CSV table of C-alpha atoms and ligand atoms in Angstrom, one decimal:
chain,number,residue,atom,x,y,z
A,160,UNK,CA,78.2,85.2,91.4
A,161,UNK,CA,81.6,86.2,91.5
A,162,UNK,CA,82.8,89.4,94.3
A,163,UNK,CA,82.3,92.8,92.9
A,164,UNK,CA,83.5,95.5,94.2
A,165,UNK,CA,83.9,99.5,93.2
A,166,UNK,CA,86.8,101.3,93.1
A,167,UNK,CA,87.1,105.0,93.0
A,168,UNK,CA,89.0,107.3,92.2
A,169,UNK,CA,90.2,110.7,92.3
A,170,UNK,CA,94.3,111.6,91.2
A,171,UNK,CA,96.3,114.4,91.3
A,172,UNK,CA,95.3,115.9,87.8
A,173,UNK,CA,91.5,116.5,89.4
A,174,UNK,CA,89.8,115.5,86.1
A,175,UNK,CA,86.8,113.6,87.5
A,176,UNK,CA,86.0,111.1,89.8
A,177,UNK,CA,86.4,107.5,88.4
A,178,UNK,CA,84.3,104.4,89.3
A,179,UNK,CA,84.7,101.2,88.0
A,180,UNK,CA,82.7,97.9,89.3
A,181,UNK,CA,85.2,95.2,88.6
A,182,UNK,CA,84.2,91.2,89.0
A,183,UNK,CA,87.1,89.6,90.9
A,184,UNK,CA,87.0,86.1,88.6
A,185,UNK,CA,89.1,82.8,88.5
A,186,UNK,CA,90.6,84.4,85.2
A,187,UNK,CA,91.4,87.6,87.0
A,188,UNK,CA,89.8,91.3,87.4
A,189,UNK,CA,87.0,92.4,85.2
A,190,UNK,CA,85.9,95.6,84.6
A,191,UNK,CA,82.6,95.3,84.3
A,192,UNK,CA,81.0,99.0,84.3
A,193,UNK,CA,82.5,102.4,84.4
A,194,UNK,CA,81.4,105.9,85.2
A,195,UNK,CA,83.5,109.2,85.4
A,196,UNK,CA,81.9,111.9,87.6
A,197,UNK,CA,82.6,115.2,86.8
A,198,UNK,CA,83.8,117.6,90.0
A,199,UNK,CA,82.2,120.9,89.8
A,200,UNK,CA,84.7,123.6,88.7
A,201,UNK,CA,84.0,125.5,92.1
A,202,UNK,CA,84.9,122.1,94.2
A,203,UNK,CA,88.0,121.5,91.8
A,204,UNK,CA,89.2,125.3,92.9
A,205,UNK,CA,89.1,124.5,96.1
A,206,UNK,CA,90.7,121.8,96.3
A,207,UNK,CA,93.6,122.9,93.9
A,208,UNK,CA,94.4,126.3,96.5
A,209,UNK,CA,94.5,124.1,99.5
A,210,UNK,CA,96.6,121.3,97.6
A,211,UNK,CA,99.0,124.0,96.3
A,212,UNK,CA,102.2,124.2,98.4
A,213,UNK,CA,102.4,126.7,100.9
A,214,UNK,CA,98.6,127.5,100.9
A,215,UNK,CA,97.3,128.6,104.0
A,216,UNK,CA,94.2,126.9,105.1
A,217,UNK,CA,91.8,126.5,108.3
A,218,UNK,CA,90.1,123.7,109.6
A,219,UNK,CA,86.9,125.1,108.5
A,220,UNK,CA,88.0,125.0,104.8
A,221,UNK,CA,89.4,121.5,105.0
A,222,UNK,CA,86.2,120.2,106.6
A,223,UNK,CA,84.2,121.7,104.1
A,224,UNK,CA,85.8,120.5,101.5
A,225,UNK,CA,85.9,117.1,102.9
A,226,UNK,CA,82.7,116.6,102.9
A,227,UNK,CA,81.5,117.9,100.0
A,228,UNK,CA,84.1,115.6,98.2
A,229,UNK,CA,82.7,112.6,100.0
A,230,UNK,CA,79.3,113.5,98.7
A,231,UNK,CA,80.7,113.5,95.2
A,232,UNK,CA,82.0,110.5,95.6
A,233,UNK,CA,79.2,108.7,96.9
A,234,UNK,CA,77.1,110.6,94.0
A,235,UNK,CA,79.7,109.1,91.5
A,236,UNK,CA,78.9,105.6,92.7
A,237,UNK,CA,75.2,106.2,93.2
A,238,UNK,CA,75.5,107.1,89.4
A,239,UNK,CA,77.7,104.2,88.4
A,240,UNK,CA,75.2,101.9,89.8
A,241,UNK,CA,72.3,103.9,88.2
A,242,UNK,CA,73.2,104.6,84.6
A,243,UNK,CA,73.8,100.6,84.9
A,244,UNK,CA,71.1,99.5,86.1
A,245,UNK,CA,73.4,97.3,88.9
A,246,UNK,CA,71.5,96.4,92.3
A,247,UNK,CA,73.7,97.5,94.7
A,248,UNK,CA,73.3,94.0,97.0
A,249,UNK,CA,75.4,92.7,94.5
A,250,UNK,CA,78.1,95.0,95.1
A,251,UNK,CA,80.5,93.6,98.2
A,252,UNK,CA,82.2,97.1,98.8
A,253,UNK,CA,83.9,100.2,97.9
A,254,UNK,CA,87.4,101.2,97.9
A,255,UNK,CA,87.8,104.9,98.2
A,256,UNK,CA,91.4,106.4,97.6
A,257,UNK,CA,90.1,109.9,98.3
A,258,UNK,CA,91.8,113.0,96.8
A,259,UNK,CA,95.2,113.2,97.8
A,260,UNK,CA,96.1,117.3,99.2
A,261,UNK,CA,99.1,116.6,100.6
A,262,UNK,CA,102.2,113.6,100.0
A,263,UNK,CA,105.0,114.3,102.3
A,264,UNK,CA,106.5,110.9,102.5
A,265,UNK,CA,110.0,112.4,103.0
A,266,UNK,CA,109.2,114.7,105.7
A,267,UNK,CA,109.3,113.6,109.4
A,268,UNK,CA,107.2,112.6,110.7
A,269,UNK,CA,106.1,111.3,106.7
A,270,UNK,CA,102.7,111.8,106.0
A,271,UNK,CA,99.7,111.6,103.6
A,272,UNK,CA,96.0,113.3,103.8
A,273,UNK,CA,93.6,112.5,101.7
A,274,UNK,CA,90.0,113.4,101.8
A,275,UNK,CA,86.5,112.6,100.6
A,276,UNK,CA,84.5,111.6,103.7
A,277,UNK,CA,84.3,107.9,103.7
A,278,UNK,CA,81.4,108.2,106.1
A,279,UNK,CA,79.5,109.9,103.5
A,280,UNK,CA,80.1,107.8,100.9
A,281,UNK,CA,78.8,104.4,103.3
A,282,UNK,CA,75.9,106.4,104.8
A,283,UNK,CA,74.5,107.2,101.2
A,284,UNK,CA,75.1,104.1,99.4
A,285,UNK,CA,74.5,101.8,102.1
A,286,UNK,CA,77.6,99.9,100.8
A,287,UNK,CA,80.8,99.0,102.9
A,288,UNK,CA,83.4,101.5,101.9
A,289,UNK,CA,87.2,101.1,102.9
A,290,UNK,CA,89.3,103.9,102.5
A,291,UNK,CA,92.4,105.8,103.7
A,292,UNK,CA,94.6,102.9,102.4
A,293,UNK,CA,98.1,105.1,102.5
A,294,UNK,CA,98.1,105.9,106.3
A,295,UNK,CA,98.6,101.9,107.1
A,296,UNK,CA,101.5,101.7,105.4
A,297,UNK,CA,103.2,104.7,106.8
A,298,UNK,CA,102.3,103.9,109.9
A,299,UNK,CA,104.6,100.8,109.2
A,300,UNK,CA,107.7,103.2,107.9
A,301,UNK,CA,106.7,102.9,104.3
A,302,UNK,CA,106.4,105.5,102.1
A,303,UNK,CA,102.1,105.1,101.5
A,304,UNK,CA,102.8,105.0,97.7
A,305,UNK,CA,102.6,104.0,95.1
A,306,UNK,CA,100.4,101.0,96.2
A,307,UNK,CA,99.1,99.9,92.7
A,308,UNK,CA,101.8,97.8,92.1
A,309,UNK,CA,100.5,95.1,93.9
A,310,UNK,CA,97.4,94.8,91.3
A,311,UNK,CA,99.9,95.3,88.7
A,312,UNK,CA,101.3,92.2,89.7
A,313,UNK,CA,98.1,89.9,90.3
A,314,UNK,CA,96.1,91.3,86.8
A,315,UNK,CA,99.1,92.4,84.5
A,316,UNK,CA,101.9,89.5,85.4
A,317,UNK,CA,102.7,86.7,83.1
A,318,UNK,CA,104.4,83.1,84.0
A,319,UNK,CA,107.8,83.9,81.8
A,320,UNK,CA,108.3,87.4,80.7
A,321,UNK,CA,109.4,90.3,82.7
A,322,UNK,CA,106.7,93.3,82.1
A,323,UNK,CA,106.9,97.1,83.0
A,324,UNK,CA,103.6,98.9,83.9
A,325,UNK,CA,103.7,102.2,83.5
A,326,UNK,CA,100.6,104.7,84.5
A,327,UNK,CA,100.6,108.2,82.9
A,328,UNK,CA,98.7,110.2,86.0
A,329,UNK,CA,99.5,113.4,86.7
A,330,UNK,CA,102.3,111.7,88.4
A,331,UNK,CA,104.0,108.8,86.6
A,332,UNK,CA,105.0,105.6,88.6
A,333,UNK,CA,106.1,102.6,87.3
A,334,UNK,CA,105.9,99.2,88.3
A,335,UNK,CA,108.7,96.2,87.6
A,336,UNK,CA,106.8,93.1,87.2
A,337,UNK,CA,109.1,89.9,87.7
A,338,UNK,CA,108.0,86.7,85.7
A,339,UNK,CA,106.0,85.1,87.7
A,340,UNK,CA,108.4,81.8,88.1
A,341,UNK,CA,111.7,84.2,88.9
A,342,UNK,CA,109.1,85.7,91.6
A,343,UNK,CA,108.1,82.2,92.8
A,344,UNK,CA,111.4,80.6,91.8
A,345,UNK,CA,114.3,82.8,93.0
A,346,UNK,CA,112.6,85.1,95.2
A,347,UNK,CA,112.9,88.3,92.8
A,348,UNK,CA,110.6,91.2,94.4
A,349,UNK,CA,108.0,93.3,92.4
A,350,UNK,CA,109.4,97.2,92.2
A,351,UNK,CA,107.7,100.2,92.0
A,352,UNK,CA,107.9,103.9,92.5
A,353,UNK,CA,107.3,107.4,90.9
A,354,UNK,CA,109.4,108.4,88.9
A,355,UNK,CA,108.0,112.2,88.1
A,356,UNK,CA,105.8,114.2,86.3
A,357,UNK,CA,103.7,112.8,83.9
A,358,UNK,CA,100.7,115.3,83.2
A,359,UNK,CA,100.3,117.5,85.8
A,360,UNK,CA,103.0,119.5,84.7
A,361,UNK,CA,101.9,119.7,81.0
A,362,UNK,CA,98.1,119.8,82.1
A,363,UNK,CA,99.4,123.0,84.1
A,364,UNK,CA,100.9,124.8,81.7
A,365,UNK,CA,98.5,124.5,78.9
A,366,UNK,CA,96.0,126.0,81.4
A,367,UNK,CA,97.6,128.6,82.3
A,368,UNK,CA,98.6,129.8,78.3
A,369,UNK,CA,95.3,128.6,77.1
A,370,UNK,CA,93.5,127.8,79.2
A,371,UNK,CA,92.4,124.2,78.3
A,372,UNK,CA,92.3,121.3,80.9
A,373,UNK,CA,94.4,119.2,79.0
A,374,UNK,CA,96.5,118.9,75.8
A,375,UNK,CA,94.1,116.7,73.4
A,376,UNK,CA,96.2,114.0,72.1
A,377,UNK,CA,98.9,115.9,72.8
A,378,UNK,CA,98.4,118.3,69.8
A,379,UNK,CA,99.4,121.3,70.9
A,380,UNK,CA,102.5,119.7,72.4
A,381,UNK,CA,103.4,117.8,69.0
A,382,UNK,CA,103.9,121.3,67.4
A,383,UNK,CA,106.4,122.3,69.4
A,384,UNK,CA,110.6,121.7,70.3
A,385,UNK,CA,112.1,120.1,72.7
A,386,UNK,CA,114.6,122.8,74.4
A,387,UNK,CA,117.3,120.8,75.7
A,388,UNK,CA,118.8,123.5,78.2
A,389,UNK,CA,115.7,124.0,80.1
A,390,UNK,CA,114.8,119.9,79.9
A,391,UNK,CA,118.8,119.8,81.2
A,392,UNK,CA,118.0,121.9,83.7
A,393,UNK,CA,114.5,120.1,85.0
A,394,UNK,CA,116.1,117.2,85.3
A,395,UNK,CA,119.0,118.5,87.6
A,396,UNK,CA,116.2,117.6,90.3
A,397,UNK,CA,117.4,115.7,93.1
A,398,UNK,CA,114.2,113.6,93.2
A,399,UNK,CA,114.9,111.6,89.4
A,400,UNK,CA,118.3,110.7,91.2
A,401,UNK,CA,117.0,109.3,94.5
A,402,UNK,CA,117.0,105.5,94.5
A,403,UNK,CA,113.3,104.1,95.5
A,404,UNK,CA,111.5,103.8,97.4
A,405,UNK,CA,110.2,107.1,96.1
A,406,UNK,CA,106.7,108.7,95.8
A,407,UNK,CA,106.1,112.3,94.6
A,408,UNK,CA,103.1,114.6,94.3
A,409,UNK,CA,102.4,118.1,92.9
A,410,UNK,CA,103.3,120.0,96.0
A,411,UNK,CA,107.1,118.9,94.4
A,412,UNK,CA,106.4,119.4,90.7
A,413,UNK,CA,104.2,122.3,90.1
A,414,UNK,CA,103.8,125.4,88.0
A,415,UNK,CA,106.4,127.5,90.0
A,416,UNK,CA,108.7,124.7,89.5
A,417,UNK,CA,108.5,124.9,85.8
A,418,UNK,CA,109.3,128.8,86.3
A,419,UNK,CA,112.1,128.2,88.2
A,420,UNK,CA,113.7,126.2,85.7
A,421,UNK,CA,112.8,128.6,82.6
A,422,UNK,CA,114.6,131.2,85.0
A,423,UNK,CA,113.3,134.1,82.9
A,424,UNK,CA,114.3,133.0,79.6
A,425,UNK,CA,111.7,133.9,77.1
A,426,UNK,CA,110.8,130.4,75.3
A,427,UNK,CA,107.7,129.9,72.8
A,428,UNK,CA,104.7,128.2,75.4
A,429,UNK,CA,104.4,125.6,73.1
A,430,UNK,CA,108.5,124.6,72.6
A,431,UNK,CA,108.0,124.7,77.0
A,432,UNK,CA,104.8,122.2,76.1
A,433,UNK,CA,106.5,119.7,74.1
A,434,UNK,CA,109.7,120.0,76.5
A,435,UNK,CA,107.3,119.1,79.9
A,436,UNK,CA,106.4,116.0,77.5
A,437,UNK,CA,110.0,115.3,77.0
A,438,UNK,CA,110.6,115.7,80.4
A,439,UNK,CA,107.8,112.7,81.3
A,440,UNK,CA,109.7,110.5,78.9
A,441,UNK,CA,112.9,110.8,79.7
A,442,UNK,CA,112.7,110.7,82.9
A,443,UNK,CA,110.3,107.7,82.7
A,444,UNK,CA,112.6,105.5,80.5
A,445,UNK,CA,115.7,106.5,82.3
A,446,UNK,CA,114.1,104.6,85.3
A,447,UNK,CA,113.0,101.8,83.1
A,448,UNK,CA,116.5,101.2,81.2
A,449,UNK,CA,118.1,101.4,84.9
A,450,UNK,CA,116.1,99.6,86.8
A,451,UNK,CA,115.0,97.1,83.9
A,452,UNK,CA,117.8,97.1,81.7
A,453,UNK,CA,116.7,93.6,80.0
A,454,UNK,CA,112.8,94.3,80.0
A,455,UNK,CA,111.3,94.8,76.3
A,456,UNK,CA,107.3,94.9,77.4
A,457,UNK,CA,106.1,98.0,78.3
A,458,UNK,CA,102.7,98.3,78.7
A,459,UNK,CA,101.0,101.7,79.8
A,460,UNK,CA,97.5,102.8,81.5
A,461,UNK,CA,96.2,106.4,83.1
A,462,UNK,CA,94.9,109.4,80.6
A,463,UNK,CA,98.7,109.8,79.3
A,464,UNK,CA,98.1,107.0,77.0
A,465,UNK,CA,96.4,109.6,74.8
A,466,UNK,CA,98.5,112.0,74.4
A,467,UNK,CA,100.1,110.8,71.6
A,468,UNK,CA,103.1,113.3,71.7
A,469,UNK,CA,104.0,111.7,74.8
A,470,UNK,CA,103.3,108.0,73.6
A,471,UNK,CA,105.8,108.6,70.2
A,472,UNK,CA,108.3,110.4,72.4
A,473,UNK,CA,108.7,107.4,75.2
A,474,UNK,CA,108.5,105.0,72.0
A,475,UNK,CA,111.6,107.4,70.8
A,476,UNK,CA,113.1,107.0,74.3
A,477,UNK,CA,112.8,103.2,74.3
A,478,UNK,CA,114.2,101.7,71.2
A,479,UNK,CA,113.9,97.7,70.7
A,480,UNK,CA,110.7,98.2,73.5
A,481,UNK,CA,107.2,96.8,72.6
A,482,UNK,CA,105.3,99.9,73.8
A,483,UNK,CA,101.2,99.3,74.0
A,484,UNK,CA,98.4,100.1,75.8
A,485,UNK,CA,97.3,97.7,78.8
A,486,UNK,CA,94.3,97.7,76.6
A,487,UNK,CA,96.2,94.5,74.5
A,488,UNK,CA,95.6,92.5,78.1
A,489,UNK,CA,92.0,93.3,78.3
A,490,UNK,CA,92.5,95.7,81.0
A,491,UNK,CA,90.7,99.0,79.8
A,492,UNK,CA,94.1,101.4,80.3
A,493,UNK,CA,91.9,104.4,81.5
A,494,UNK,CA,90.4,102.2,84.6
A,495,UNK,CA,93.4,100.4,86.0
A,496,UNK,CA,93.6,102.7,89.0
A,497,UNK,CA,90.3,102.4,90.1
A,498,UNK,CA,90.3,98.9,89.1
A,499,UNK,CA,93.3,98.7,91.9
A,500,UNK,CA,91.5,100.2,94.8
A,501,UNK,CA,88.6,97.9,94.3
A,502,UNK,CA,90.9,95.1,94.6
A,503,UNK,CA,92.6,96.8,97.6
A,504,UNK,CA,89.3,96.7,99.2
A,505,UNK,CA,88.8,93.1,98.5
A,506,UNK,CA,92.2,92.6,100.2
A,507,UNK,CA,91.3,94.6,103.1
A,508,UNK,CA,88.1,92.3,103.5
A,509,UNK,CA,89.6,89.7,103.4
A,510,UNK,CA,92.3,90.2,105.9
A,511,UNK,CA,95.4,90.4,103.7
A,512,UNK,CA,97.9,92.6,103.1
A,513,UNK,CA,98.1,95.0,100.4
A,514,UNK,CA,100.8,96.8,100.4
A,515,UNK,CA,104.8,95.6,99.1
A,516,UNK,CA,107.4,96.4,101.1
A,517,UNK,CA,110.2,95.7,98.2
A,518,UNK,CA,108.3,98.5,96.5
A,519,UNK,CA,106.6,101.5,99.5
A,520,UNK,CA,109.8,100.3,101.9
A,521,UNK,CA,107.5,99.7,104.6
A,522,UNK,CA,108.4,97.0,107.6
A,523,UNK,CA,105.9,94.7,106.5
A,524,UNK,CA,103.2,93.7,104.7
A,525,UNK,CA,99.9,95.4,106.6
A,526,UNK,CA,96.4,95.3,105.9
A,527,UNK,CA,95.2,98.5,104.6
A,528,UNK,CA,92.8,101.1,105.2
A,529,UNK,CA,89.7,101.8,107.2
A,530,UNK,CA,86.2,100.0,107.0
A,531,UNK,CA,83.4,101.8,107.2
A,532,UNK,CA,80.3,99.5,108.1
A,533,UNK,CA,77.5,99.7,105.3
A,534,UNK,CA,73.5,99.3,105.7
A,535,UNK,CA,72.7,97.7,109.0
A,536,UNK,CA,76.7,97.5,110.0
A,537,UNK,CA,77.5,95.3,107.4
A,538,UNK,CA,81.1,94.4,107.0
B,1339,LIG,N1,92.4,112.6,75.1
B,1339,LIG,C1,93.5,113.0,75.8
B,1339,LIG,N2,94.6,113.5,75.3
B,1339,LIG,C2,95.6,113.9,76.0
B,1339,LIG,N3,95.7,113.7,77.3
B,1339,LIG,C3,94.7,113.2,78.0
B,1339,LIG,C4,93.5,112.8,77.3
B,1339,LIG,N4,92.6,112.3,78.2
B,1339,LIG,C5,93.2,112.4,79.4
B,1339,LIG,N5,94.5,112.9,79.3
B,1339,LIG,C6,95.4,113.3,80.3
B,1339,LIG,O1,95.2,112.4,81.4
B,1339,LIG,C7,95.0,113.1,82.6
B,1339,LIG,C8,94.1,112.3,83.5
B,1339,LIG,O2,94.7,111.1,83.7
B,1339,LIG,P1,94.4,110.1,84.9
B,1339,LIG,O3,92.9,110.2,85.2
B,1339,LIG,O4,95.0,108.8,84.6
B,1339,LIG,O5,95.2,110.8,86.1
B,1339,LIG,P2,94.9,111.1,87.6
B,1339,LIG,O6,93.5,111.3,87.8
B,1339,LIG,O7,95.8,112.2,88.0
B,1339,LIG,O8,95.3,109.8,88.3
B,1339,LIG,P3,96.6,109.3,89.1
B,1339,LIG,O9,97.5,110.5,89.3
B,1339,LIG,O10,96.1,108.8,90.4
B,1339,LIG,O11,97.2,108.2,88.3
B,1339,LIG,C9,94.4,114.4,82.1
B,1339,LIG,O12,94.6,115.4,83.1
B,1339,LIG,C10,95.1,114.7,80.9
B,1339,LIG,O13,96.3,115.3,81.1
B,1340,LIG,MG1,91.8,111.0,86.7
């Protein structure tokens, strides 16, 4: 049988707890099951005030809220394996990313926390579980993020065509994929980075004037205008014209940081909507044309690929682009994250690096994360 490992996941928009058991084959990744664990509204609370900027916390809150994320998580995989029917000797590990409360990569010391007791998470499945990937790479002066782009390049690449992977998280980051002969042939390095918002903003804003998690297929958004002098002024922010290696989180783009740029002006929520969507896509193919300029495959993954607003608008954005789903590869786009930290474990395991320099600006290539030892020590 072929390796299988989970992957799970938790991002910055908080809308469940993915876990995907992928089958690492000669023809590449396959996702083989999924399951998407709901976080209970209370847990999700918490963790949003103590991951919103400026909150005040105590060691007592973080702890608490570090363990009872671990047992979610471990309940999420317990429940993959369950509603599957999968033995769980067959599984070789699990790669946890955790849930991220705080990215600081430009601060210094840089840092990154993310929690989700991995202890928890070996202790109740009995599996392996390596987690805590981002720390390695900071340690070794990169910035911890985004670390995808290395299982962009070994499930998404092709031999002779230049492809851009873009995910549509609550933070967007895109990945330049090389062909694979200029990679082998000339030497030309795999980029990455975030390059802003993607729904956290708009999933933010819709809350708080309707209070819906999200904008369904981008509805709401889709009836609105873009206002160009507040989209102006969002995009004043220094962080779009930083050169990579960049990474960004929502303690930088947040609620307050929408108010700022509105500045009092009394807009219609829904024109602000559709202008946050704008916003994504702009600032997203403004990347792409500059650091891709000859690139014509773009080929997106994460929840954003539903909002169909913000699909027609980056279409708009990028004219002469083949725009498409990862789906067209095979690659389910909803599952590529945690599709990426199972192969990240498999790296880990098996003593390689997973992390690219060219693309978190790290020293060197490191081996990444923590293992936790599963049933009986296992490694
Ligand atoms: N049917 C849908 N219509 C519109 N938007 C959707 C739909 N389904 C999901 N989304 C959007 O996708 C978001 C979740 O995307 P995803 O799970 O990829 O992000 P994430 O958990 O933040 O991961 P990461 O930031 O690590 O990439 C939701 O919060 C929502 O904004
Ligand atoms: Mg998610």
């Amino acid at each position: 049988m072929n390796p299988r490992f989970i992957g799970l996941l938790s991002g910055t928009s908080m809308d469940a707890v993915d876990a995907a058991l992928v089958s690492f084959e000669d023809a590449g990744p396959r996702c083989l099951a999924t399951h998407s664990h709901a976080i209970p509204e209370d847990l999700r609370q918490g963790l949003r005030t103590l991951a919103a900027p400026g909150a005040r916390s105590d060691p007592d809150t973080w702890g608490r809220l570090d363990a009872r994320t671990g047992e979610l998580m471990a309940a999420a995989v317990q429940a993959l394996l369950e509603n599957h029917g999968i033995d769980a000797a067959t599984v070789r590990a699990v790669g946890s990313h955790g849930q991220t409360l705080r990215h600081r990569p430009q601060e210094r010391p840089p840092f990154s926390l993310q929690i989700g007791c991995p202890h928890r998470i070996a202790q109740a499945t009995g599996l392996t579980v390596v987690a805590d990937f981002r720390r390695r790479d900071m340690a070794a002066g990169g910035q911890g993020a985004p670390l995808v782009p290395a299982f962009h390049r070994y499930a998404l690449g092709a031999e002779d065509e230049q492809r851009v992977i873009l995910n549509l998280g609550g933070i967007a980051n895109v990945t330049i994929l090389p062909a694979r002969r200029d990679e082998a042939e000339h030497g030309t390095p795999v980029r990455g980075f975030d390059t802003g918002p993607a729904n956290a903003l708009c999933d933010a804003w819709i809350r708080v004037c309707r209070g819906d998690a999200f904008d369904a297929g981008g509805g709401w958004a889709a009836q609105g205008r873009v206002d160009e002098a507040l989209l102006a002024a969002m995009r004043t922010d220094p962080y779009f014209h930083r050169p990579a290696p960049k990474s960004t989180g929502t303690e930088h783009f947040h609620l307050d940081w929408v108010r700022g740029h509105l500045g009092g002006r009394s807009l219609a929520a829904v024109d602000v909507q559709r202008t946050l969507v704008e916003l994504t896509a702009r600032s997203v193919a403004a990347a792409i044309l500059e650091t891709a300029p000859r690139a014509r495959r773009l080929l997106v993954c994460g929840g954003g690929v539903h909002n169909r607003c913000l699909m027609e608008s980056l279409e708009a954005n990028l004219p002469g682009w083949d725009v498409a789903s990862t789906a067209v590869l095979g690659v389910p786009p909803d599952w590529v994250e945690a599709m990426a930290f199972a192969w990240l474990a498999r790296e880990t395991l098996a003593g390689r690096p997973g992390n690219l320099p060219a693309v978190t600006g790290a020293r060197e290539a490191v081996v990444l994360g923590a293992i936790h030892p599963g049933r009986d020590g296992r490694i």
